Amino acid sequence: DVKVTQSSRYLVKRTGEKVFLECVQDMDHENMFWYRQDPGLGLRLIYFSYDVKMKEKGDIPEGYSVSREKKERFSLILESASTNQTSMYLCASSFGSEEQFFGPGTRLTVL
Amino acid sequence: ILNVEQSPQSLHVQEGDSTNFTCSFPSSNFYALHWYRWETAKSPEALFVMTLNGDEKKKGRISATLNTKEGYSYLYIKGSQPEDSATYLCAPKDTGRRALTFGSGTRLQVQP
């Protein structure tokens, strides 16, 4: 079974902190994605990566950056956390245009 | 950003009812359409990936159809059960973008 894991299920940070969310997949997928989910807004794409060191902005990249140094790991970085980044963050991976496999999510609260 | 619309936003049905939802998307440059089910406290799981106009896919009591020329897909659930309660997301992909665009979902609640 494909497994996508995320470093934390729940995280509480303070405004201005630098926050790292990590995602690891074990199926050698070349594509990895970071989404955030807010009530009534569905899943919105923040960034994705289609290969090691390759990244592309999604629909809401402002305030975020990403890193993919190894194929299995994709990190989302909040350079200076703000309260409007309080959200559920989901990581996913896929092979080509096939179905995406999602991690369990990280619920981030920024105080 | 693709304009993806799902309707209805939410739906309450009784156990045993059949139901259907709609996903509308731009028909130009179509590449694929994904359907996902997202149960509370779990991760979204893929139901179907559809690529061909007129495609029909089925998984148990759930089926989906695709019309790429007019830009819509229907998801049907026959004889809804409480375990079908979830948010159903559609996500089209066009040829100009590597990533999916998710709709805001249809939230289904099935009352026993």
mmCIF file with all atom_site columns, C-alpha atoms in Angstrom:
data_model
loop_
_atom_site.group_PDB
_atom_site.id
_atom_site.type_symbol
_atom_site.label_atom_id
_atom_site.label_alt_id
_atom_site.label_comp_id
_atom_site.label_asym_id
_atom_site.label_entity_id
_atom_site.label_seq_id
_atom_site.pdbx_PDB_ins_code
_atom_site.Cartn_x
_atom_site.Cartn_y
_atom_site.Cartn_z
_atom_site.occupancy
_atom_site.B_iso_or_equiv
_atom_site.pdbx_formal_charge
_atom_site.auth_seq_id
_atom_site.auth_comp_id
_atom_site.auth_asym_id
_atom_site.auth_atom_id
_atom_site.pdbx_PDB_model_num
ATOM 1   C CA . ASP A 1 1   ? 0.000   0.000  0.000   1.00 0.00 ? 1   ASP A CA 1
ATOM 2   C CA . VAL A 1 2   ? 1.130   3.523  -0.756  1.00 0.00 ? 2   VAL A CA 1
ATOM 3   C CA . LYS A 1 3   ? 1.922   5.377  2.363   1.00 0.00 ? 3   LYS A CA 1
ATOM 4   C CA . VAL A 1 4   ? 2.141   9.121  2.750   1.00 0.00 ? 4   VAL A CA 1
ATOM 5   C CA . THR A 1 5   ? 3.109   10.362 6.185   1.00 0.00 ? 5   THR A CA 1
ATOM 6   C CA . GLN A 1 6   ? 3.215   13.846 7.624   1.00 0.00 ? 6   GLN A CA 1
ATOM 7   C CA . SER A 1 7   ? 5.443   14.892 10.478  1.00 0.00 ? 7   SER A CA 1
ATOM 8   C CA . SER A 1 8   ? 2.730   16.146 12.837  1.00 0.00 ? 8   SER A CA 1
ATOM 9   C CA . ARG A 1 9   ? -1.034  15.738 13.179  1.00 0.00 ? 9   ARG A CA 1
ATOM 10  C CA . TYR A 1 10  ? -1.411  18.862 15.278  1.00 0.00 ? 10  TYR A CA 1
ATOM 11  C CA . LEU A 1 11  ? 0.870   21.864 15.579  1.00 0.00 ? 11  LEU A CA 1
ATOM 12  C CA . VAL A 1 12  ? 0.562   25.130 17.492  1.00 0.00 ? 12  VAL A CA 1
ATOM 13  C CA . LYS A 1 13  ? 2.916   27.974 16.615  1.00 0.00 ? 13  LYS A CA 1
ATOM 14  C CA . ARG A 1 14  ? 3.218   31.656 17.353  1.00 0.00 ? 14  ARG A CA 1
ATOM 15  C CA . THR A 1 15  ? 2.959   34.510 14.868  1.00 0.00 ? 15  THR A CA 1
ATOM 16  C CA . GLY A 1 16  ? 6.325   35.172 13.230  1.00 0.00 ? 16  GLY A CA 1
ATOM 17  C CA . GLU A 1 17  ? 7.756   31.698 13.841  1.00 0.00 ? 17  GLU A CA 1
ATOM 18  C CA . LYS A 1 18  ? 9.292   29.717 11.003  1.00 0.00 ? 18  LYS A CA 1
ATOM 19  C CA . VAL A 1 19  ? 7.332   26.497 10.563  1.00 0.00 ? 19  VAL A CA 1
ATOM 20  C CA . PHE A 1 20  ? 8.364   23.317 8.777   1.00 0.00 ? 20  PHE A CA 1
ATOM 21  C CA . LEU A 1 21  ? 5.826   20.712 7.684   1.00 0.00 ? 21  LEU A CA 1
ATOM 22  C CA . GLU A 1 22  ? 7.304   17.513 6.321   1.00 0.00 ? 22  GLU A CA 1
ATOM 23  C CA . CYS A 1 23  ? 5.839   14.883 4.080   1.00 0.00 ? 23  CYS A CA 1
ATOM 24  C CA . VAL A 1 24  ? 7.312   11.503 3.157   1.00 0.00 ? 24  VAL A CA 1
ATOM 25  C CA . GLN A 1 25  ? 6.024   8.984  0.624   1.00 0.00 ? 25  GLN A CA 1
ATOM 26  C CA . ASP A 1 26  ? 7.280   5.458  0.089   1.00 0.00 ? 26  ASP A CA 1
ATOM 27  C CA . MET A 1 27  ? 6.158   4.660  -3.461  1.00 0.00 ? 27  MET A CA 1
ATOM 28  C CA . ASP A 1 28  ? 8.782   6.436  -5.550  1.00 0.00 ? 28  ASP A CA 1
ATOM 29  C CA . HIS A 1 29  ? 6.211   8.928  -6.881  1.00 0.00 ? 29  HIS A CA 1
ATOM 30  C CA . GLU A 1 30  ? 7.719   11.775 -8.830  1.00 0.00 ? 30  GLU A CA 1
ATOM 31  C CA . ASN A 1 31  ? 4.881   14.201 -8.035  1.00 0.00 ? 31  ASN A CA 1
ATOM 32  C CA . MET A 1 32  ? 4.245   15.625 -4.587  1.00 0.00 ? 32  MET A CA 1
ATOM 33  C CA . PHE A 1 33  ? 1.748   18.292 -3.558  1.00 0.00 ? 33  PHE A CA 1
ATOM 34  C CA . TRP A 1 34  ? 0.914   20.561 -0.647  1.00 0.00 ? 34  TRP A CA 1
ATOM 35  C CA . TYR A 1 35  ? -2.698  21.688 -0.157  1.00 0.00 ? 35  TYR A CA 1
ATOM 36  C CA . ARG A 1 36  ? -4.537  23.591 2.485   1.00 0.00 ? 36  ARG A CA 1
ATOM 37  C CA . GLN A 1 37  ? -8.152  22.976 3.335   1.00 0.00 ? 37  GLN A CA 1
ATOM 38  C CA . ASP A 1 38  ? -10.403 25.630 4.806   1.00 0.00 ? 38  ASP A CA 1
ATOM 39  C CA . PRO A 1 39  ? -14.158 25.336 5.423   1.00 0.00 ? 39  PRO A CA 1
ATOM 40  C CA . GLY A 1 40  ? -16.162 25.952 2.254   1.00 0.00 ? 40  GLY A CA 1
ATOM 41  C CA . LEU A 1 41  ? -13.072 26.310 0.084   1.00 0.00 ? 41  LEU A CA 1
ATOM 42  C CA . GLY A 1 42  ? -12.145 22.722 -0.723  1.00 0.00 ? 42  GLY A CA 1
ATOM 43  C CA . LEU A 1 43  ? -8.510  21.824 -1.293  1.00 0.00 ? 43  LEU A CA 1
ATOM 44  C CA . ARG A 1 44  ? -6.343  24.647 -2.556  1.00 0.00 ? 44  ARG A CA 1
ATOM 45  C CA . LEU A 1 45  ? -2.943  23.907 -4.035  1.00 0.00 ? 45  LEU A CA 1
ATOM 46  C CA . ILE A 1 46  ? -0.031  25.740 -2.439  1.00 0.00 ? 46  ILE A CA 1
ATOM 47  C CA . TYR A 1 47  ? 2.961   24.230 -4.245  1.00 0.00 ? 47  TYR A CA 1
ATOM 48  C CA . PHE A 1 48  ? 3.835   21.057 -6.022  1.00 0.00 ? 48  PHE A CA 1
ATOM 49  C CA . SER A 1 49  ? 6.972   19.304 -7.167  1.00 0.00 ? 49  SER A CA 1
ATOM 50  C CA . TYR A 1 50  ? 7.350   17.074 -10.220 1.00 0.00 ? 50  TYR A CA 1
ATOM 51  C CA . ASP A 1 51  ? 10.913  15.965 -9.562  1.00 0.00 ? 51  ASP A CA 1
ATOM 52  C CA . VAL A 1 52  ? 13.731  16.386 -7.083  1.00 0.00 ? 52  VAL A CA 1
ATOM 53  C CA . LYS A 1 53  ? 14.629  20.077 -6.747  1.00 0.00 ? 53  LYS A CA 1
ATOM 54  C CA . MET A 1 54  ? 11.815  20.995 -9.169  1.00 0.00 ? 54  MET A CA 1
ATOM 55  C CA . LYS A 1 55  ? 8.842   22.962 -7.905  1.00 0.00 ? 55  LYS A CA 1
ATOM 56  C CA . GLU A 1 56  ? 5.973   24.923 -9.258  1.00 0.00 ? 56  GLU A CA 1
ATOM 57  C CA . LYS A 1 57  ? 3.673   27.436 -7.589  1.00 0.00 ? 57  LYS A CA 1
ATOM 58  C CA . GLY A 1 58  ? 0.106   26.443 -7.050  1.00 0.00 ? 58  GLY A CA 1
ATOM 59  C CA . ASP A 1 59  ? -2.870  28.723 -6.587  1.00 0.00 ? 59  ASP A CA 1
ATOM 60  C CA . ILE A 1 60  ? -1.968  30.224 -3.200  1.00 0.00 ? 60  ILE A CA 1
ATOM 61  C CA . PRO A 1 61  ? 1.844   30.215 -2.802  1.00 0.00 ? 61  PRO A CA 1
ATOM 62  C CA . GLU A 1 62  ? 2.164   33.548 -0.985  1.00 0.00 ? 62  GLU A CA 1
ATOM 63  C CA . GLY A 1 63  ? 3.779   33.185 2.414   1.00 0.00 ? 63  GLY A CA 1
ATOM 64  C CA . TYR A 1 64  ? 5.023   29.655 1.709   1.00 0.00 ? 64  TYR A CA 1
ATOM 65  C CA . SER A 1 65  ? 8.086   28.011 0.241   1.00 0.00 ? 65  SER A CA 1
ATOM 66  C CA . VAL A 1 66  ? 8.969   24.374 -0.381  1.00 0.00 ? 66  VAL A CA 1
ATOM 67  C CA . SER A 1 67  ? 11.972  22.117 -0.543  1.00 0.00 ? 67  SER A CA 1
ATOM 68  C CA . ARG A 1 68  ? 12.486  18.778 -2.262  1.00 0.00 ? 68  ARG A CA 1
ATOM 69  C CA . GLU A 1 69  ? 16.019  17.534 -1.844  1.00 0.00 ? 69  GLU A CA 1
ATOM 70  C CA . LYS A 1 70  ? 15.109  13.839 -1.994  1.00 0.00 ? 70  LYS A CA 1
ATOM 71  C CA . LYS A 1 71  ? 12.446  12.146 -4.058  1.00 0.00 ? 71  LYS A CA 1
ATOM 72  C CA . GLU A 1 72  ? 10.531  10.780 -1.086  1.00 0.00 ? 72  GLU A CA 1
ATOM 73  C CA . ARG A 1 73  ? 10.425  13.985 0.969   1.00 0.00 ? 73  ARG A CA 1
ATOM 74  C CA . PHE A 1 74  ? 8.634   17.280 0.334   1.00 0.00 ? 74  PHE A CA 1
ATOM 75  C CA . SER A 1 75  ? 8.740   20.047 2.906   1.00 0.00 ? 75  SER A CA 1
ATOM 76  C CA . LEU A 1 76  ? 6.447   23.039 3.248   1.00 0.00 ? 76  LEU A CA 1
ATOM 77  C CA . ILE A 1 77  ? 7.938   26.079 4.957   1.00 0.00 ? 77  ILE A CA 1
ATOM 78  C CA . LEU A 1 78  ? 6.063   28.989 6.454   1.00 0.00 ? 78  LEU A CA 1
ATOM 79  C CA . GLU A 1 79  ? 8.778   31.634 6.591   1.00 0.00 ? 79  GLU A CA 1
ATOM 80  C CA . SER A 1 80  ? 6.970   33.796 9.149   1.00 0.00 ? 80  SER A CA 1
ATOM 81  C CA . ALA A 1 81  ? 3.736   32.231 10.325  1.00 0.00 ? 81  ALA A CA 1
ATOM 82  C CA . SER A 1 82  ? 0.648   34.416 10.448  1.00 0.00 ? 82  SER A CA 1
ATOM 83  C CA . THR A 1 83  ? -2.792  33.798 11.935  1.00 0.00 ? 83  THR A CA 1
ATOM 84  C CA . ASN A 1 84  ? -4.358  33.547 8.469   1.00 0.00 ? 84  ASN A CA 1
ATOM 85  C CA . GLN A 1 85  ? -2.215  30.457 7.883   1.00 0.00 ? 85  GLN A CA 1
ATOM 86  C CA . THR A 1 86  ? -4.140  28.566 10.531  1.00 0.00 ? 86  THR A CA 1
ATOM 87  C CA . SER A 1 87  ? -5.526  25.684 8.513   1.00 0.00 ? 87  SER A CA 1
ATOM 88  C CA . MET A 1 88  ? -5.446  21.973 7.735   1.00 0.00 ? 88  MET A CA 1
ATOM 89  C CA . TYR A 1 89  ? -2.456  21.117 5.531   1.00 0.00 ? 89  TYR A CA 1
ATOM 90  C CA . LEU A 1 90  ? -2.522  18.007 3.370   1.00 0.00 ? 90  LEU A CA 1
ATOM 91  C CA . CYS A 1 91  ? 0.321   16.445 1.454   1.00 0.00 ? 91  CYS A CA 1
ATOM 92  C CA . ALA A 1 92  ? -0.234  14.123 -1.509  1.00 0.00 ? 92  ALA A CA 1
ATOM 93  C CA . SER A 1 93  ? 1.821   12.209 -4.036  1.00 0.00 ? 93  SER A CA 1
ATOM 94  C CA . SER A 1 94  ? 1.143   10.636 -7.401  1.00 0.00 ? 94  SER A CA 1
ATOM 95  C CA . PHE A 1 95  ? 2.687   8.919  -10.365 1.00 0.00 ? 95  PHE A CA 1
ATOM 96  C CA . GLY A 1 96  ? 2.070   10.969 -13.489 1.00 0.00 ? 96  GLY A CA 1
ATOM 97  C CA . SER A 1 97  ? -1.588  11.978 -13.801 1.00 0.00 ? 97  SER A CA 1
ATOM 98  C CA . GLU A 1 98  ? -2.801  8.995  -11.832 1.00 0.00 ? 98  GLU A CA 1
ATOM 99  C CA . GLU A 1 99  ? -4.711  9.186  -8.579  1.00 0.00 ? 99  GLU A CA 1
ATOM 100 C CA . GLN A 1 100 ? -3.207  11.142 -5.727  1.00 0.00 ? 100 GLN A CA 1
ATOM 101 C CA . PHE A 1 101 ? -2.521  9.525  -2.368  1.00 0.00 ? 101 PHE A CA 1
ATOM 102 C CA . PHE A 1 102 ? -2.971  11.777 0.616   1.00 0.00 ? 102 PHE A CA 1
ATOM 103 C CA . GLY A 1 103 ? -1.329  11.960 4.004   1.00 0.00 ? 103 GLY A CA 1
ATOM 104 C CA . PRO A 1 104 ? -3.320  12.245 7.249   1.00 0.00 ? 104 PRO A CA 1
ATOM 105 C CA . GLY A 1 105 ? -3.045  16.043 7.383   1.00 0.00 ? 105 GLY A CA 1
ATOM 106 C CA . THR A 1 106 ? -1.528  18.520 9.823   1.00 0.00 ? 106 THR A CA 1
ATOM 107 C CA . ARG A 1 107 ? -3.843  20.864 11.648  1.00 0.00 ? 107 ARG A CA 1
ATOM 108 C CA . LEU A 1 108 ? -1.798  24.016 12.215  1.00 0.00 ? 108 LEU A CA 1
ATOM 109 C CA . THR A 1 109 ? -2.884  26.731 14.605  1.00 0.00 ? 109 THR A CA 1
ATOM 110 C CA . VAL A 1 110 ? -1.001  30.015 14.575  1.00 0.00 ? 110 VAL A CA 1
ATOM 111 C CA . LEU A 1 111 ? -1.589  32.138 17.680  1.00 0.00 ? 111 LEU A CA 1
ATOM 112 C CA . ILE B 2 1   ? -7.049  28.555 -12.160 1.00 0.00 ? 1   ILE B CA 1
ATOM 113 C CA . LEU B 2 2   ? -9.805  26.338 -13.532 1.00 0.00 ? 2   LEU B CA 1
ATOM 114 C CA . ASN B 2 3   ? -13.357 27.230 -12.592 1.00 0.00 ? 3   ASN B CA 1
ATOM 115 C CA . VAL B 2 4   ? -14.733 24.046 -11.010 1.00 0.00 ? 4   VAL B CA 1
ATOM 116 C CA . GLU B 2 5   ? -18.263 23.969 -9.632  1.00 0.00 ? 5   GLU B CA 1
ATOM 117 C CA . GLN B 2 6   ? -19.843 21.189 -7.624  1.00 0.00 ? 6   GLN B CA 1
ATOM 118 C CA . SER B 2 7   ? -23.501 20.992 -6.780  1.00 0.00 ? 7   SER B CA 1
ATOM 119 C CA . PRO B 2 8   ? -25.200 20.704 -4.472  1.00 0.00 ? 8   PRO B CA 1
ATOM 120 C CA . GLN B 2 9   ? -22.924 21.967 -1.704  1.00 0.00 ? 9   GLN B CA 1
ATOM 121 C CA . SER B 2 10  ? -24.555 19.597 0.762   1.00 0.00 ? 10  SER B CA 1
ATOM 122 C CA . LEU B 2 11  ? -27.150 16.888 0.763   1.00 0.00 ? 11  LEU B CA 1
ATOM 123 C CA . HIS B 2 12  ? -29.057 15.019 3.459   1.00 0.00 ? 12  HIS B CA 1
ATOM 124 C CA . VAL B 2 13  ? -30.674 11.743 2.395   1.00 0.00 ? 13  VAL B CA 1
ATOM 125 C CA . GLN B 2 14  ? -32.229 8.748  4.091   1.00 0.00 ? 14  GLN B CA 1
ATOM 126 C CA . GLU B 2 15  ? -30.625 5.340  4.095   1.00 0.00 ? 15  GLU B CA 1
ATOM 127 C CA . GLY B 2 16  ? -31.604 3.528  0.915   1.00 0.00 ? 16  GLY B CA 1
ATOM 128 C CA . ASP B 2 17  ? -32.090 6.680  -1.175  1.00 0.00 ? 17  ASP B CA 1
ATOM 129 C CA . SER B 2 18  ? -30.169 7.025  -4.407  1.00 0.00 ? 18  SER B CA 1
ATOM 130 C CA . THR B 2 19  ? -28.476 10.312 -5.066  1.00 0.00 ? 19  THR B CA 1
ATOM 131 C CA . ASN B 2 20  ? -26.282 12.108 -7.556  1.00 0.00 ? 20  ASN B CA 1
ATOM 132 C CA . PHE B 2 21  ? -23.959 15.091 -7.652  1.00 0.00 ? 21  PHE B CA 1
ATOM 133 C CA . THR B 2 22  ? -22.627 17.258 -10.433 1.00 0.00 ? 22  THR B CA 1
ATOM 134 C CA . CYS B 2 23  ? -19.153 18.544 -11.239 1.00 0.00 ? 23  CYS B CA 1
ATOM 135 C CA . SER B 2 24  ? -18.810 21.249 -13.911 1.00 0.00 ? 24  SER B CA 1
ATOM 136 C CA . PHE B 2 25  ? -15.498 22.290 -15.426 1.00 0.00 ? 25  PHE B CA 1
ATOM 137 C CA . PRO B 2 26  ? -14.163 24.039 -18.539 1.00 0.00 ? 26  PRO B CA 1
ATOM 138 C CA . SER B 2 27  ? -14.398 21.717 -21.534 1.00 0.00 ? 27  SER B CA 1
ATOM 139 C CA . SER B 2 28  ? -11.457 23.213 -23.407 1.00 0.00 ? 28  SER B CA 1
ATOM 140 C CA . ASN B 2 29  ? -8.036  21.545 -23.052 1.00 0.00 ? 29  ASN B CA 1
ATOM 141 C CA . PHE B 2 30  ? -9.498  18.729 -20.947 1.00 0.00 ? 30  PHE B CA 1
ATOM 142 C CA . TYR B 2 31  ? -7.094  16.000 -19.838 1.00 0.00 ? 31  TYR B CA 1
ATOM 143 C CA . ALA B 2 32  ? -8.587  14.055 -16.926 1.00 0.00 ? 32  ALA B CA 1
ATOM 144 C CA . LEU B 2 33  ? -11.194 14.184 -14.170 1.00 0.00 ? 33  LEU B CA 1
ATOM 145 C CA . HIS B 2 34  ? -10.659 12.720 -10.694 1.00 0.00 ? 34  HIS B CA 1
ATOM 146 C CA . TRP B 2 35  ? -13.275 11.962 -8.030  1.00 0.00 ? 35  TRP B CA 1
ATOM 147 C CA . TYR B 2 36  ? -12.272 11.622 -4.373  1.00 0.00 ? 36  TYR B CA 1
ATOM 148 C CA . ARG B 2 37  ? -14.183 10.694 -1.226  1.00 0.00 ? 37  ARG B CA 1
ATOM 149 C CA . TRP B 2 38  ? -13.178 12.422 2.001   1.00 0.00 ? 38  TRP B CA 1
ATOM 150 C CA . GLU B 2 39  ? -14.574 11.012 5.215   1.00 0.00 ? 39  GLU B CA 1
ATOM 151 C CA . THR B 2 40  ? -14.347 12.986 8.440   1.00 0.00 ? 40  THR B CA 1
ATOM 152 C CA . ALA B 2 41  ? -11.046 12.472 10.292  1.00 0.00 ? 41  ALA B CA 1
ATOM 153 C CA . LYS B 2 42  ? -9.577  10.547 7.352   1.00 0.00 ? 42  LYS B CA 1
ATOM 154 C CA . SER B 2 43  ? -7.587  11.433 4.239   1.00 0.00 ? 43  SER B CA 1
ATOM 155 C CA . PRO B 2 44  ? -9.193  11.892 0.812   1.00 0.00 ? 44  PRO B CA 1
ATOM 156 C CA . GLU B 2 45  ? -9.253  8.658  -1.193  1.00 0.00 ? 45  GLU B CA 1
ATOM 157 C CA . ALA B 2 46  ? -9.525  8.345  -4.935  1.00 0.00 ? 46  ALA B CA 1
ATOM 158 C CA . LEU B 2 47  ? -12.726 6.894  -6.372  1.00 0.00 ? 47  LEU B CA 1
ATOM 159 C CA . PHE B 2 48  ? -12.231 7.320  -10.100 1.00 0.00 ? 48  PHE B CA 1
ATOM 160 C CA . VAL B 2 49  ? -9.867  8.783  -12.660 1.00 0.00 ? 49  VAL B CA 1
ATOM 161 C CA . MET B 2 50  ? -11.655 9.399  -15.954 1.00 0.00 ? 50  MET B CA 1
ATOM 162 C CA . THR B 2 51  ? -10.203 10.566 -19.240 1.00 0.00 ? 51  THR B CA 1
ATOM 163 C CA . LEU B 2 52  ? -12.495 9.671  -22.151 1.00 0.00 ? 52  LEU B CA 1
ATOM 164 C CA . ASN B 2 53  ? -15.687 11.400 -23.215 1.00 0.00 ? 53  ASN B CA 1
ATOM 165 C CA . GLY B 2 54  ? -18.605 9.118  -22.441 1.00 0.00 ? 54  GLY B CA 1
ATOM 166 C CA . ASP B 2 55  ? -16.565 7.164  -19.899 1.00 0.00 ? 55  ASP B CA 1
ATOM 167 C CA . GLU B 2 56  ? -18.523 5.380  -17.189 1.00 0.00 ? 56  GLU B CA 1
ATOM 168 C CA . LYS B 2 57  ? -16.857 3.905  -14.133 1.00 0.00 ? 57  LYS B CA 1
ATOM 169 C CA . LYS B 2 58  ? -18.291 1.895  -11.283 1.00 0.00 ? 58  LYS B CA 1
ATOM 170 C CA . LYS B 2 59  ? -17.114 0.856  -7.836  1.00 0.00 ? 59  LYS B CA 1
ATOM 171 C CA . GLY B 2 60  ? -19.721 -1.059 -5.880  1.00 0.00 ? 60  GLY B CA 1
ATOM 172 C CA . ARG B 2 61  ? -22.788 1.178  -5.484  1.00 0.00 ? 61  ARG B CA 1
ATOM 173 C CA . ILE B 2 62  ? -20.961 4.274  -6.747  1.00 0.00 ? 62  ILE B CA 1
ATOM 174 C CA . SER B 2 63  ? -20.661 5.147  -10.406 1.00 0.00 ? 63  SER B CA 1
ATOM 175 C CA . ALA B 2 64  ? -19.566 8.153  -12.440 1.00 0.00 ? 64  ALA B CA 1
ATOM 176 C CA . THR B 2 65  ? -20.043 9.439  -15.953 1.00 0.00 ? 65  THR B CA 1
ATOM 177 C CA . LEU B 2 66  ? -18.045 11.961 -17.926 1.00 0.00 ? 66  LEU B CA 1
ATOM 178 C CA . ASN B 2 67  ? -18.979 14.420 -20.673 1.00 0.00 ? 67  ASN B CA 1
ATOM 179 C CA . THR B 2 68  ? -15.853 16.260 -21.774 1.00 0.00 ? 68  THR B CA 1
ATOM 180 C CA . LYS B 2 69  ? -17.537 18.099 -24.654 1.00 0.00 ? 69  LYS B CA 1
ATOM 181 C CA . GLU B 2 70  ? -19.933 19.953 -22.362 1.00 0.00 ? 70  GLU B CA 1
ATOM 182 C CA . GLY B 2 71  ? -17.685 19.901 -19.309 1.00 0.00 ? 71  GLY B CA 1
ATOM 183 C CA . TYR B 2 72  ? -19.487 17.921 -16.628 1.00 0.00 ? 72  TYR B CA 1
ATOM 184 C CA . SER B 2 73  ? -19.348 14.705 -14.657 1.00 0.00 ? 73  SER B CA 1
ATOM 185 C CA . TYR B 2 74  ? -22.025 13.023 -12.545 1.00 0.00 ? 74  TYR B CA 1
ATOM 186 C CA . LEU B 2 75  ? -21.401 10.866 -9.496  1.00 0.00 ? 75  LEU B CA 1
ATOM 187 C CA . TYR B 2 76  ? -24.210 8.469  -8.549  1.00 0.00 ? 76  TYR B CA 1
ATOM 188 C CA . ILE B 2 77  ? -24.696 6.553  -5.330  1.00 0.00 ? 77  ILE B CA 1
ATOM 189 C CA . LYS B 2 78  ? -27.299 3.808  -5.433  1.00 0.00 ? 78  LYS B CA 1
ATOM 190 C CA . GLY B 2 79  ? -29.008 2.879  -2.169  1.00 0.00 ? 79  GLY B CA 1
ATOM 191 C CA . SER B 2 80  ? -27.049 5.244  0.099   1.00 0.00 ? 80  SER B CA 1
ATOM 192 C CA . GLN B 2 81  ? -25.734 3.837  3.359   1.00 0.00 ? 81  GLN B CA 1
ATOM 193 C CA . PRO B 2 82  ? -24.576 5.755  6.461   1.00 0.00 ? 82  PRO B CA 1
ATOM 194 C CA . GLU B 2 83  ? -20.986 4.797  5.632   1.00 0.00 ? 83  GLU B CA 1
ATOM 195 C CA . ASP B 2 84  ? -21.327 6.792  2.396   1.00 0.00 ? 84  ASP B CA 1
ATOM 196 C CA . SER B 2 85  ? -21.456 9.971  4.479   1.00 0.00 ? 85  SER B CA 1
ATOM 197 C CA . ALA B 2 86  ? -18.480 12.021 3.318   1.00 0.00 ? 86  ALA B CA 1
ATOM 198 C CA . THR B 2 87  ? -17.461 14.979 1.201   1.00 0.00 ? 87  THR B CA 1
ATOM 199 C CA . TYR B 2 88  ? -17.106 14.101 -2.475  1.00 0.00 ? 88  TYR B CA 1
ATOM 200 C CA . LEU B 2 89  ? -14.548 16.133 -4.389  1.00 0.00 ? 89  LEU B CA 1
ATOM 201 C CA . CYS B 2 90  ? -14.040 16.370 -8.101  1.00 0.00 ? 90  CYS B CA 1
ATOM 202 C CA . ALA B 2 91  ? -10.785 17.593 -9.618  1.00 0.00 ? 91  ALA B CA 1
ATOM 203 C CA . PRO B 2 92  ? -10.252 18.182 -13.317 1.00 0.00 ? 92  PRO B CA 1
ATOM 204 C CA . LYS B 2 93  ? -6.910  18.537 -14.987 1.00 0.00 ? 93  LYS B CA 1
ATOM 205 C CA . ASP B 2 94  ? -6.342  20.349 -18.257 1.00 0.00 ? 94  ASP B CA 1
ATOM 206 C CA . THR B 2 95  ? -3.457  20.063 -20.677 1.00 0.00 ? 95  THR B CA 1
ATOM 207 C CA . GLY B 2 96  ? -1.944  23.358 -19.646 1.00 0.00 ? 96  GLY B CA 1
ATOM 208 C CA . ARG B 2 97  ? -1.241  22.512 -16.047 1.00 0.00 ? 97  ARG B CA 1
ATOM 209 C CA . ARG B 2 98  ? 0.531   19.698 -14.240 1.00 0.00 ? 98  ARG B CA 1
ATOM 210 C CA . ALA B 2 99  ? -1.755  19.771 -11.207 1.00 0.00 ? 99  ALA B CA 1
ATOM 211 C CA . LEU B 2 100 ? -5.405  19.110 -10.448 1.00 0.00 ? 100 LEU B CA 1
ATOM 212 C CA . THR B 2 101 ? -7.866  21.823 -9.449  1.00 0.00 ? 101 THR B CA 1
ATOM 213 C CA . PHE B 2 102 ? -10.269 20.679 -6.762  1.00 0.00 ? 102 PHE B CA 1
ATOM 214 C CA . GLY B 2 103 ? -13.866 21.753 -6.471  1.00 0.00 ? 103 GLY B CA 1
ATOM 215 C CA . SER B 2 104 ? -15.206 22.731 -3.068  1.00 0.00 ? 104 SER B CA 1
ATOM 216 C CA . GLY B 2 105 ? -17.036 19.424 -2.758  1.00 0.00 ? 105 GLY B CA 1
ATOM 217 C CA . THR B 2 106 ? -20.489 18.029 -2.057  1.00 0.00 ? 106 THR B CA 1
ATOM 218 C CA . ARG B 2 107 ? -21.046 17.030 1.550   1.00 0.00 ? 107 ARG B CA 1
ATOM 219 C CA . LEU B 2 108 ? -23.326 14.008 1.817   1.00 0.00 ? 108 LEU B CA 1
ATOM 220 C CA . GLN B 2 109 ? -24.992 12.905 5.041   1.00 0.00 ? 109 GLN B CA 1
ATOM 221 C CA . VAL B 2 110 ? -26.960 9.684  5.059   1.00 0.00 ? 110 VAL B CA 1
ATOM 222 C CA . GLN B 2 111 ? -29.410 9.273  7.925   1.00 0.00 ? 111 GLN B CA 1
ATOM 223 C CA . PRO B 2 112 ? -30.024 5.712  9.191   1.00 0.00 ? 112 PRO B CA 1
#
